XYZ file of C-alpha atoms in Angstrom:
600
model
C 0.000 0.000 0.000
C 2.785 2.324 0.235
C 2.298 5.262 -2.527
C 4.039 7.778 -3.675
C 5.214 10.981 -1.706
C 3.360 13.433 -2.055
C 0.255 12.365 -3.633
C -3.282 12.890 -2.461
C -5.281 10.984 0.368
C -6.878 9.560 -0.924
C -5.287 8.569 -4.376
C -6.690 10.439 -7.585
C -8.728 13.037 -5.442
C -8.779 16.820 -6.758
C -9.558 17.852 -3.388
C -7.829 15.441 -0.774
C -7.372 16.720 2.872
C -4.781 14.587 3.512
C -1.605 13.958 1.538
C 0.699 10.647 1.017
C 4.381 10.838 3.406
C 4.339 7.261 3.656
C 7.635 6.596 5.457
C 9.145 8.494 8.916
C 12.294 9.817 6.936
C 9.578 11.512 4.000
C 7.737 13.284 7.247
C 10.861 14.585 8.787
C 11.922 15.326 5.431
C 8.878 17.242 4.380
C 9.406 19.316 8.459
C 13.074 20.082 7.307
C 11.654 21.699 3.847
C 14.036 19.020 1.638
C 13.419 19.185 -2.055
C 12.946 15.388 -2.978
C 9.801 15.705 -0.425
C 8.773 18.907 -1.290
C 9.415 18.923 -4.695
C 6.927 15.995 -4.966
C 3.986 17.704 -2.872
C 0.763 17.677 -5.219
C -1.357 18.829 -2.130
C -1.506 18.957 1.582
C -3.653 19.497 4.481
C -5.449 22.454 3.449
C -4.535 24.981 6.291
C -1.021 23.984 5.797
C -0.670 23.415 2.409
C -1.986 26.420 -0.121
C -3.529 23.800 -3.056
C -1.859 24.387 -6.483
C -5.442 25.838 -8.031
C -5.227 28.196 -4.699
C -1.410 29.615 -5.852
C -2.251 29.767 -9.407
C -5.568 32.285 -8.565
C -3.030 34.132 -5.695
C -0.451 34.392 -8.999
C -3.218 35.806 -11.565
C -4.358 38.303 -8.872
C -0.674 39.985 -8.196
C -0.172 39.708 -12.147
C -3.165 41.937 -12.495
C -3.081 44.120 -9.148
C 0.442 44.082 -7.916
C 4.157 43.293 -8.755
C 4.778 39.834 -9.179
C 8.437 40.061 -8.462
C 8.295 41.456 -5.278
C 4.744 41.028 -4.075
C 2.244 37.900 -2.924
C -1.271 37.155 -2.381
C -3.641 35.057 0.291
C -7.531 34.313 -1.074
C -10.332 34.931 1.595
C -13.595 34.744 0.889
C -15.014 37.837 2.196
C -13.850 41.206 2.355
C -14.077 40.839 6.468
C -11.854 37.622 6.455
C -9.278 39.567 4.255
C -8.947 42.585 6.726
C -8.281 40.852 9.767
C -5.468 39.150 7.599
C -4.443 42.604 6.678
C -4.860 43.907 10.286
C -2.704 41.341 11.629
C 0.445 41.687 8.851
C 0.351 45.640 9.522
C 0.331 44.614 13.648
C 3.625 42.900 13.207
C 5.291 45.210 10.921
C 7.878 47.510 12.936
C 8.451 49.820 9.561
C 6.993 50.591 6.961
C 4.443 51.631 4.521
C 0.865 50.297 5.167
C -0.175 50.881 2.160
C 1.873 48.107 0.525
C -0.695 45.632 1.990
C -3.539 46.045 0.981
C -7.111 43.997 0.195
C -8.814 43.977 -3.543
C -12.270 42.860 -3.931
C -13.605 40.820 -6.806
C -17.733 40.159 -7.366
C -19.737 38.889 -9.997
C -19.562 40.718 -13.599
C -21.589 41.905 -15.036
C -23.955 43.109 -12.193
C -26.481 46.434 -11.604
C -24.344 49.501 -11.293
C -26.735 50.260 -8.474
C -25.610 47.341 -6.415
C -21.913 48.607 -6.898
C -21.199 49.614 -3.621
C -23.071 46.782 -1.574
C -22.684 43.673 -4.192
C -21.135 40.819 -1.699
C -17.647 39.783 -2.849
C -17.048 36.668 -4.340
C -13.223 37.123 -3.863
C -11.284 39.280 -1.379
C -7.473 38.894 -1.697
C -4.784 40.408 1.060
C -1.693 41.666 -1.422
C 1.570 42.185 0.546
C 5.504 42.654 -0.058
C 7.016 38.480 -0.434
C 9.133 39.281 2.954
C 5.942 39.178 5.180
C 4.277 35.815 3.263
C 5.089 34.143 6.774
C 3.240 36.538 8.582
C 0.103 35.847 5.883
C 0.904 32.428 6.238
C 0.124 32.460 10.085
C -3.575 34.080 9.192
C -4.463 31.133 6.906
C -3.215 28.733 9.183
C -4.925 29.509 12.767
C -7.356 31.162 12.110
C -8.982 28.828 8.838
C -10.820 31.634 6.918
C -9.051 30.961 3.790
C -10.670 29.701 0.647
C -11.199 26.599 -0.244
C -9.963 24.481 -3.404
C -13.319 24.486 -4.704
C -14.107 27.940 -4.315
C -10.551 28.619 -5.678
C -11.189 26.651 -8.839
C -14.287 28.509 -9.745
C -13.361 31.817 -9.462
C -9.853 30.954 -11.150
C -12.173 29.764 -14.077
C -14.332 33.219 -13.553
C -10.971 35.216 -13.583
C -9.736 33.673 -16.477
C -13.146 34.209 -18.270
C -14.169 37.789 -17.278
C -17.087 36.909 -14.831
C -14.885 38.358 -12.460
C -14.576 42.683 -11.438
C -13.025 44.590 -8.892
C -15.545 45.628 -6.836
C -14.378 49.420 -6.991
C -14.427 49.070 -10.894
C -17.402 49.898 -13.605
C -19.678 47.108 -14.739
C -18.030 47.431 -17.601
C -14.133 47.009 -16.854
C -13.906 42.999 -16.159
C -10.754 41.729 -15.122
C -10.395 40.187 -18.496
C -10.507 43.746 -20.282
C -7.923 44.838 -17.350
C -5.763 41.789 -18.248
C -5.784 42.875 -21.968
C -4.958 46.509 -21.066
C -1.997 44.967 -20.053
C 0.109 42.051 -21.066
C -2.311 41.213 -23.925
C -2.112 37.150 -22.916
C -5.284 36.205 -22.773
C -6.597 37.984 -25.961
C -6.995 35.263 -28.744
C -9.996 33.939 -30.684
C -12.418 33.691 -27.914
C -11.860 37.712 -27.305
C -14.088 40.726 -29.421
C -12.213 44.032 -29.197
C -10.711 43.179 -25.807
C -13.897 41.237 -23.428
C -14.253 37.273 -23.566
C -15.915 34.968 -25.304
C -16.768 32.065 -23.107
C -18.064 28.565 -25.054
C -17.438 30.675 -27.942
C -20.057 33.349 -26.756
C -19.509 36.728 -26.562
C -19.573 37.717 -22.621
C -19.412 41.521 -23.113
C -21.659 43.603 -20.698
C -22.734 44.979 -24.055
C -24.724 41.701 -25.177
C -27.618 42.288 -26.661
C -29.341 39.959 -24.456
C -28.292 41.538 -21.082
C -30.817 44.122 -20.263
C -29.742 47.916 -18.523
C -29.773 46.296 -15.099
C -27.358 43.623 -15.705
C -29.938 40.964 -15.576
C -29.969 38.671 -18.143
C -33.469 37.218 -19.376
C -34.771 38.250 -15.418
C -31.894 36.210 -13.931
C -29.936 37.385 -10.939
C -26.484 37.732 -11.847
C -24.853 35.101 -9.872
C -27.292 32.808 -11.373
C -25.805 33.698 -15.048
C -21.880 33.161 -14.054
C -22.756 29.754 -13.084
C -25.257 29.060 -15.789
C -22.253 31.010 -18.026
C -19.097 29.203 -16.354
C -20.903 25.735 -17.372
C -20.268 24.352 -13.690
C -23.735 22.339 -11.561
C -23.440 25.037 -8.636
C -27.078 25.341 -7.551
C -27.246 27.804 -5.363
C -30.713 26.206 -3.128
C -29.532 23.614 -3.800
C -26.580 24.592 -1.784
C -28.820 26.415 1.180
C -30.995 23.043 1.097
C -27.473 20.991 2.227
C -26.285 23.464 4.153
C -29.786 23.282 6.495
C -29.701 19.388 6.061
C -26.585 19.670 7.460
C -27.178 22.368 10.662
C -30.083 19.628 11.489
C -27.880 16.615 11.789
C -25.568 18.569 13.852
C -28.653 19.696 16.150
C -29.285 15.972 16.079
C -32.939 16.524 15.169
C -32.012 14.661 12.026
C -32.447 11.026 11.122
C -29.242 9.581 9.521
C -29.181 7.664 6.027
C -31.773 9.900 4.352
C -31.469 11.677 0.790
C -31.759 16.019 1.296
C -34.854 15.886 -0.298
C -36.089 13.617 2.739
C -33.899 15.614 5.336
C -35.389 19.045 5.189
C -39.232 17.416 6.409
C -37.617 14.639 9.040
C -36.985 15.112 12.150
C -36.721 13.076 15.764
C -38.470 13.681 18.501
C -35.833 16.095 20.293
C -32.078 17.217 19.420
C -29.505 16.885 21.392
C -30.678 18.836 24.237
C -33.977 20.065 24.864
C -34.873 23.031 22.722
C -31.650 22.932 20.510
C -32.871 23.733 17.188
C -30.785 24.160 13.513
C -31.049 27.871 13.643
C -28.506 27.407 16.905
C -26.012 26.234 14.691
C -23.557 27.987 12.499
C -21.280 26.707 9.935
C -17.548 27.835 8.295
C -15.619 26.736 5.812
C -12.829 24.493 8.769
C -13.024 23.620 11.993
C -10.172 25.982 12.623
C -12.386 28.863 11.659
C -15.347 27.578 13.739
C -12.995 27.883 17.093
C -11.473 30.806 15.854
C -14.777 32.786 15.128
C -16.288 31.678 18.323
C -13.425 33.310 20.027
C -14.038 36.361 18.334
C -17.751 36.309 18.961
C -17.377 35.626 22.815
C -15.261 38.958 22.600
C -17.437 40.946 20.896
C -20.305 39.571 23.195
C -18.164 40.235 26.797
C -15.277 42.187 25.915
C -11.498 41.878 25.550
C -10.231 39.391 28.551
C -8.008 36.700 28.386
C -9.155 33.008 27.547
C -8.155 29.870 28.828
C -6.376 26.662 27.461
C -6.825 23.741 29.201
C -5.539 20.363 28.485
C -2.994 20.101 25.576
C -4.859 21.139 22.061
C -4.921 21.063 18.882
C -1.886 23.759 18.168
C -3.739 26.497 16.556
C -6.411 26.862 18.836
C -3.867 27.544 21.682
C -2.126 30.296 19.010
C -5.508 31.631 17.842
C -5.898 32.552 21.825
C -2.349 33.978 21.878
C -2.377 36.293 18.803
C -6.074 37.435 18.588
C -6.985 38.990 21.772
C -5.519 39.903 25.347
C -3.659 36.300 25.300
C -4.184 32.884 26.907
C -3.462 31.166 30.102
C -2.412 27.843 29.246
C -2.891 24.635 31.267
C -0.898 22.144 29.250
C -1.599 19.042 31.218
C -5.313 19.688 32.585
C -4.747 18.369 35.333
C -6.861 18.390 38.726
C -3.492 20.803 39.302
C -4.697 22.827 37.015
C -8.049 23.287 38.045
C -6.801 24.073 41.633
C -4.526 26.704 40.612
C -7.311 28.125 38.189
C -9.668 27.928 40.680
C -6.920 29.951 43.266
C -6.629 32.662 40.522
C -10.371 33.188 40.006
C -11.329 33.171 43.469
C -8.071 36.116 43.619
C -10.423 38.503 41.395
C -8.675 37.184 37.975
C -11.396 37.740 35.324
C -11.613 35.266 32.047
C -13.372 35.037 28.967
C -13.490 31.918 28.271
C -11.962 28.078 28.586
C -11.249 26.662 25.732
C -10.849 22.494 26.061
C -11.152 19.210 24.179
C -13.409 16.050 24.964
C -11.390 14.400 24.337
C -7.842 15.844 23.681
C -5.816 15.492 20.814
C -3.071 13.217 21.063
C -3.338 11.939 24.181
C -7.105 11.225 24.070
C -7.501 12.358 27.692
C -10.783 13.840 28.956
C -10.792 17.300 31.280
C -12.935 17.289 34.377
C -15.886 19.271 32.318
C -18.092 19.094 35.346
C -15.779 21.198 37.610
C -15.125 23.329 35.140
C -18.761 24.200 34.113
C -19.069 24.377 37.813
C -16.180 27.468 38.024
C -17.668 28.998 35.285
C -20.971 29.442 36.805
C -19.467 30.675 39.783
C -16.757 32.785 38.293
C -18.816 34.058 34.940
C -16.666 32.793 32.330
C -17.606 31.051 29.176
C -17.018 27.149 27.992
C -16.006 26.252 24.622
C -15.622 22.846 24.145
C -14.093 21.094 20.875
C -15.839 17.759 20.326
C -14.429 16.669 17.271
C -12.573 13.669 18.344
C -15.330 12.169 20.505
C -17.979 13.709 17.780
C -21.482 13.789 19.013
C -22.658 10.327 18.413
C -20.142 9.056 21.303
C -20.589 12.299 24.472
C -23.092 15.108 24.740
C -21.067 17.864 26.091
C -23.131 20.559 24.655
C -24.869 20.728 28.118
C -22.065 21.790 29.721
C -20.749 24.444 27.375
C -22.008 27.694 25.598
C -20.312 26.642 22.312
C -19.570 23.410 20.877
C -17.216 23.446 17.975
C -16.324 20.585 15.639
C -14.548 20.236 12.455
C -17.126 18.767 10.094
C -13.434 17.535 8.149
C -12.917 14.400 9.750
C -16.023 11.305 10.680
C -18.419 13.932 10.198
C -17.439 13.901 6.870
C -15.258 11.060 6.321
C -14.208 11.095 2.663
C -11.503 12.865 3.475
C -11.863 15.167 0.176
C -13.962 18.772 1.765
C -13.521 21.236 4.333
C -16.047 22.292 7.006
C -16.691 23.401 10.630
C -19.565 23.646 12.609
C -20.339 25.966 16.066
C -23.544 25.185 18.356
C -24.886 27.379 20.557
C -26.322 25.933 24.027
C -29.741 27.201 24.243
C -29.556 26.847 27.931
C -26.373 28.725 28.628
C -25.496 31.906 30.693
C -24.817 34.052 27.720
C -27.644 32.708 25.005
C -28.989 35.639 24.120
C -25.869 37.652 24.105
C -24.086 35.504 21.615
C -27.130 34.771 19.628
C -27.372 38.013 19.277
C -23.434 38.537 18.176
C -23.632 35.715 15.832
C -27.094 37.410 14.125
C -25.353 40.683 13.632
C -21.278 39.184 12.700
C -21.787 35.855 11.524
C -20.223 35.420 8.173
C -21.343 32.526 5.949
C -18.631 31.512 4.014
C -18.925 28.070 3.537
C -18.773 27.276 -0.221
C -21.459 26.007 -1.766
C -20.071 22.962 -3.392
C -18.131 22.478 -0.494
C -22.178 22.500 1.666
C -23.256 20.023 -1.022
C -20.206 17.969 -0.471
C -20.843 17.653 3.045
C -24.170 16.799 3.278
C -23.591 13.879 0.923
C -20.546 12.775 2.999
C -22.812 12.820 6.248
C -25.714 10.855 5.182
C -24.518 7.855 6.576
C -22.074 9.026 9.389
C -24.056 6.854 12.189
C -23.417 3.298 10.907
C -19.942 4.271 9.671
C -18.987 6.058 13.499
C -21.045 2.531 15.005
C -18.377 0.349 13.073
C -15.297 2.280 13.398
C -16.423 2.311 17.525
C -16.102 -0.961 17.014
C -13.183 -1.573 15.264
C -10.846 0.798 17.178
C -12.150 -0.876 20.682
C -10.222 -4.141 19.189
C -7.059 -2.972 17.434
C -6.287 -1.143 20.601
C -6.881 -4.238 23.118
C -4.605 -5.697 20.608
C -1.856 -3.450 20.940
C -2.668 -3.135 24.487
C -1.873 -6.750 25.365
C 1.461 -6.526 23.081
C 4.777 -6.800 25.220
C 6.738 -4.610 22.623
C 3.994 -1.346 23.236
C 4.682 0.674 25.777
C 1.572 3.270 25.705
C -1.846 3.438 24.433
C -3.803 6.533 24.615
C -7.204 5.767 24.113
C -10.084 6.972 25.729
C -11.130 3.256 27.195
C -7.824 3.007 28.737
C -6.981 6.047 30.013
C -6.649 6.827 33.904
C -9.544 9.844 32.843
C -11.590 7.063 31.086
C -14.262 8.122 34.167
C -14.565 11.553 33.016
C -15.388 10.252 29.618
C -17.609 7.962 30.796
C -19.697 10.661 32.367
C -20.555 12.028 29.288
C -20.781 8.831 27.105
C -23.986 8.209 25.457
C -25.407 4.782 26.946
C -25.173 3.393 23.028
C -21.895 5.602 22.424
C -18.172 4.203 21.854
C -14.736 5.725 22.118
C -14.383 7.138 18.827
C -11.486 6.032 15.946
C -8.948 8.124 17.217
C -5.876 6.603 19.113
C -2.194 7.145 19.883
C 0.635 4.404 20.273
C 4.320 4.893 21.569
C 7.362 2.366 21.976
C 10.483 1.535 24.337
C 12.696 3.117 21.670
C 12.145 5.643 18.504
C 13.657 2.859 16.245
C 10.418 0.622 17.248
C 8.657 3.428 16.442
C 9.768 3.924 13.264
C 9.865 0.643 12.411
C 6.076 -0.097 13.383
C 5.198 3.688 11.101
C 6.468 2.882 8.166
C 5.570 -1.182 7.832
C 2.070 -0.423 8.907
C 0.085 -0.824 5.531
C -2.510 1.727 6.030
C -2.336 5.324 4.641
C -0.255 7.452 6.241
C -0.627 11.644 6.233
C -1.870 14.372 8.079
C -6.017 14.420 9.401
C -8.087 11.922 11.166
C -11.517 10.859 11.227
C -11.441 9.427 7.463
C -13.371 6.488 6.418
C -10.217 4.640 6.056
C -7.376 4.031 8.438
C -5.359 7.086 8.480
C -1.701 7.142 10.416
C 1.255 9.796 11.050
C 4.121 10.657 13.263
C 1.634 13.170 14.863
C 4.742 14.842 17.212
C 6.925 15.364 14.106
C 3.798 16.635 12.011
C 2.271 19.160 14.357
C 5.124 20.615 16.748
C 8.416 19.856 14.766
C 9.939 22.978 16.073
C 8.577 22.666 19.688
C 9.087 18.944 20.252
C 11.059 19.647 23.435
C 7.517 21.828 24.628
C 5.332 18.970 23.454
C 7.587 16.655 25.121
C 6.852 18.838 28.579
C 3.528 18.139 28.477
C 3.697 14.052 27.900
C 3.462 14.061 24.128
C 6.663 12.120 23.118
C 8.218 12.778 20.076
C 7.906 9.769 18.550
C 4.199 9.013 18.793
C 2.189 7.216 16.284
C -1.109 8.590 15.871
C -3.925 6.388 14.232
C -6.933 7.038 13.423
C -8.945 3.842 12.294
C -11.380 3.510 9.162
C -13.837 1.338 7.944
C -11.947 -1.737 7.101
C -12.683 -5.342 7.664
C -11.386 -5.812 11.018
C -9.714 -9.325 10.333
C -7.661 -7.315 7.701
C -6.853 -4.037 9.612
C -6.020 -6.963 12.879
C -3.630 -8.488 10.374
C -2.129 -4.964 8.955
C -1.255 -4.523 12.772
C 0.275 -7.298 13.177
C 2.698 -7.335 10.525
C 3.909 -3.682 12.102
C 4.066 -5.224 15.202
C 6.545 -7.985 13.765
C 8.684 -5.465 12.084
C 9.031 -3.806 15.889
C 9.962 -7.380 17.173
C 12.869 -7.300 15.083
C 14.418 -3.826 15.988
C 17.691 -4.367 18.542
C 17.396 -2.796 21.186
């Protein structure tokens, strides 16, 4: 099974969230930036990896708008998600100019002038001088607001074809007729007197069949790019999936049902009493789901410091640290930790908001939610709790939090091949009304609309395939766990906080897929990594089994931090799929006989 570095995961997928670094010397490779890894990289996890259809828009922008020898370009979708990456380059610059970053805003061509000033942008790109593209780089990492490869490829295609206009510009100056006024590249036979033909058509706001209002034949103008650009991007169709999907995540959804089912069916009650579809929002990553939530809870209370607690997911813990007043950080979330918390609110320290996961990622251990939610009653602070390893089918923790995030990415979806998030609001928490009334007025939607239809196809059937992989994981890890040559397992069954778990387990729920694994020596480690036959990259939560050198991946340059806090360097994180379990039981064992032969 092993493939080739740097393909996608999985194989032959335009839009794979995962990517192929099949061996322990391609993932330390790929860390130390060495060309025969890099050099092969078709794709990557998306909020590390800008896709190639992602640079080639960023390229076409800065030909157009800027210098393409000396400047660069990150794609948001929104004008709002652009200026908080511009906000945050200018806050780290010490000198210079701040007009050399700067945001341009494309939307659909051709449109009513009238609209001109309010027409929502399609596009919104952040252009900046190449010596601060690892500042930009930060934005589109933690904070997940960047588009998506799908939403990339169709307005590359809309570039390219002149459905595309500065939003400052005249309905009748496309970006094709500013191309042309330039390097004259694009003009060929499909161009008459400098606009586009597209399909051999003549796209010219001039058309005879485009009325004075930019409407053509009583259409609304997004409805002709698509209908124009020749792609199936059904716009209610889109809002239908996107609804199907808010309803599945309020759990008032029956699973295995087609969309045109899912908008009429419903169960009896959601996942708490009163939780309803209009209670949850959705983004375009999980990253941007936590990271929006943040910035809501500030908006709704005001600028205080948040808490970390438990060791996270990286960029939540720098999302707190770079957007805001900071973070205290309680690696280990320990009982410790909650005493010494407790000992600085009961001091007069004032908090925002703790930010944990049930369970944590990837050590699979569960913080003491109870005494937590308990604190925050007493000390008015706010509880955001990620739930996307345990995933909603396993724990209900939304009654202990204001704000349940999830990244719709991994079981949720489980083809490993779209982006999504997902935030839910507890209708029974402290600040409700506050935040419902902060997401009504600053919610952006800017999931994309294939990516909506994408996900609510992927769902459909995420019950029985979360009830198998429960399953399956439960046995590969009291397999490993009864193995001489393992020396940890980190899995939510056998973990000394499996009773904190427990306490929010539904009575039918399992432990999830997720698990970690480490040895007596790195060369066990190694040697159990790379002669496991399973796909091995970045993610988790895919429908099949899924492994990586999670230390090296996610805190390469920190490993002596992570190391601090229990996460060894040389942990092997697995996340299990939907394989027959005789096969995946076998698979194991063969890595297991490869470790038996290591000297130690």
């Amino acid at each position: 099974m092993l493939q080739d570095i740097g393909g996608p995961v999985p194989p032959n997928t335009d839009h794979a969230v995962s990517v192929s670094l099949p061996t322990w010397k391609a993932n330390v490779g790929y860390e130390e930036g060495e060309p025969w890894v890099i050099s092969k990289m078709q794709c990557g996890y998306p909020r590390f990896f800008v896709h190639p259809t992602i640079k080639e828009l960023a390229k076409e922008v800065v030909q157009c708008y800027g210098n393409p020898n000396t400047e660069s370009a990150m794609l948001f979708p929104s004008a709002k998600t652009a200026h908080i990456c511009r906000s945050f380059i200018l806050s780290r610059l010490s000198t210079g100019d701040s007009h050399s970053v700067r945001v341009v805003e494309f939307v659909p061509s051709p449109r009513p002038k009238s609209e001109s000033a309010n027409v929502t942008s399609l596009l919104s790109c952040v252009i900046y001088p190449n010596e601060l593209a690892s500042v930009a780089k930060q934005v589109w990492q933690h904070t997940g607001n960047g588009v998506s490869s799908r939403r990339g490829e169709f307005c590359h295609s809309a570039l390219r074809d002149g459905f595309l206009v500065e939003k400052k510009s005249t309905a009748t100056d496309t970006v094709a007729q500013r191309i042309c006024k330039g390097p004259r590249r694009y003009q060929g036979k499909n161009t008459v007197n400098g606009a586009f033909r597209a399909g051999g058509t003549h796209t010219s706001p001039t058309d005879s069949s485009m009325t004075t209002d930019g409407v053509r034949d009583g259409r609304e103008h997004i409805q002709f790019i698509e209908e124009r650009f020749g792609r199936n991007l059904n716009t209610s169709l889109a809002d239908q999936a996107k609804r199907a999907v808010r309803k599945r995540i309020a759990g008032v959804l029956k699973a295995d049902v087609e969309l045109s089912e899912a908008l009429n069916t419903t169960s009896e009650e959601g996942r708490v009493a009163g939780l309803t579809e209009s209670d949850v929002f959705l983004f375009p990553t999980g990253m941007s789901s936590i990271f929006n939530s943040h910035q809501m809870l500030l908006a709704a209370r005001g600028a205080m410091k948040s808490i970390c607690f438990g060791f996270p997911y990286i960029d939540t813990l720098k999302t707190l640290e770079k957007w805001g007043p900071g973070c205290l950080f309680y690696g280990n979330g320990s009982t410790e930790d909650i005493d010494d918390l407790e000992a600085r609110l009961d001091s007069g320290e004032k908090f925002l908001a703790v930010f944990t996961e049930f369970p944590g990622n990837p050590l699979l251990k569960s913080p003491d939610l109870k005494r937590i939610r308990s604190l925050a009653d007493k000390y008015d602070f706010a509880v955001v709790v990620d739930e996307t390893v345990g995933n909603f089918l396993n724990i209900n923790v939304l009654p202990y939090a204001d704000i349940v995030v999830s990244s719709l990415t991994k079981i949720f979806s489980g083809d490993s091949n779209v982006m999504g998030g997902s935030a839910v609001l507890n209708p029974h928490g402290r600040y409700y009304s506050s935040l419902k009334d902060t997401f009504a007025r600053d919610y952006e939607d800017n999931l994309w609309a294939e990516d909506a239809i994408f996900l609510e196809r992927n769902s459909r059937d995420f019950v029985s395939r979360i009830e198998k992989i429960n399953s399956t994981t439960e046995e590969i890890t009291e397999m490993l766990q009864s193995s001489p040559l393992v020396k940890n397992v980190f899995y939510p069954k056998c973990n000394p906080s499996r009773p904190l778990y427990e306490a929010f387990r539904h009575p039918n729920g399992g432990y999830g897929g997720l698990f970690s694994v480490t040895f007596y020596s790195t060369a066990q480690a190694v040697a159990f990594f790379d002669h496991l036959e399973v796909h091995k990259g970045p993610s988790l939560g895919t429908n099949f089994t899924l492994s990586s050198p999670y230390t090296l991946l996610a805190h390469y340059g920190e490993l002596g931090w992570a190391s601090s806090f229990g996460v060894e360097f040389d942990l092997v994180r697995i996340s299990v799929g939907l394989e027959d379990i005789s096969d995946l039981r076998y698979r194991f064992q063969q890595a297991l006989e490869a470790v038996a032969k290591v000297k130690t």
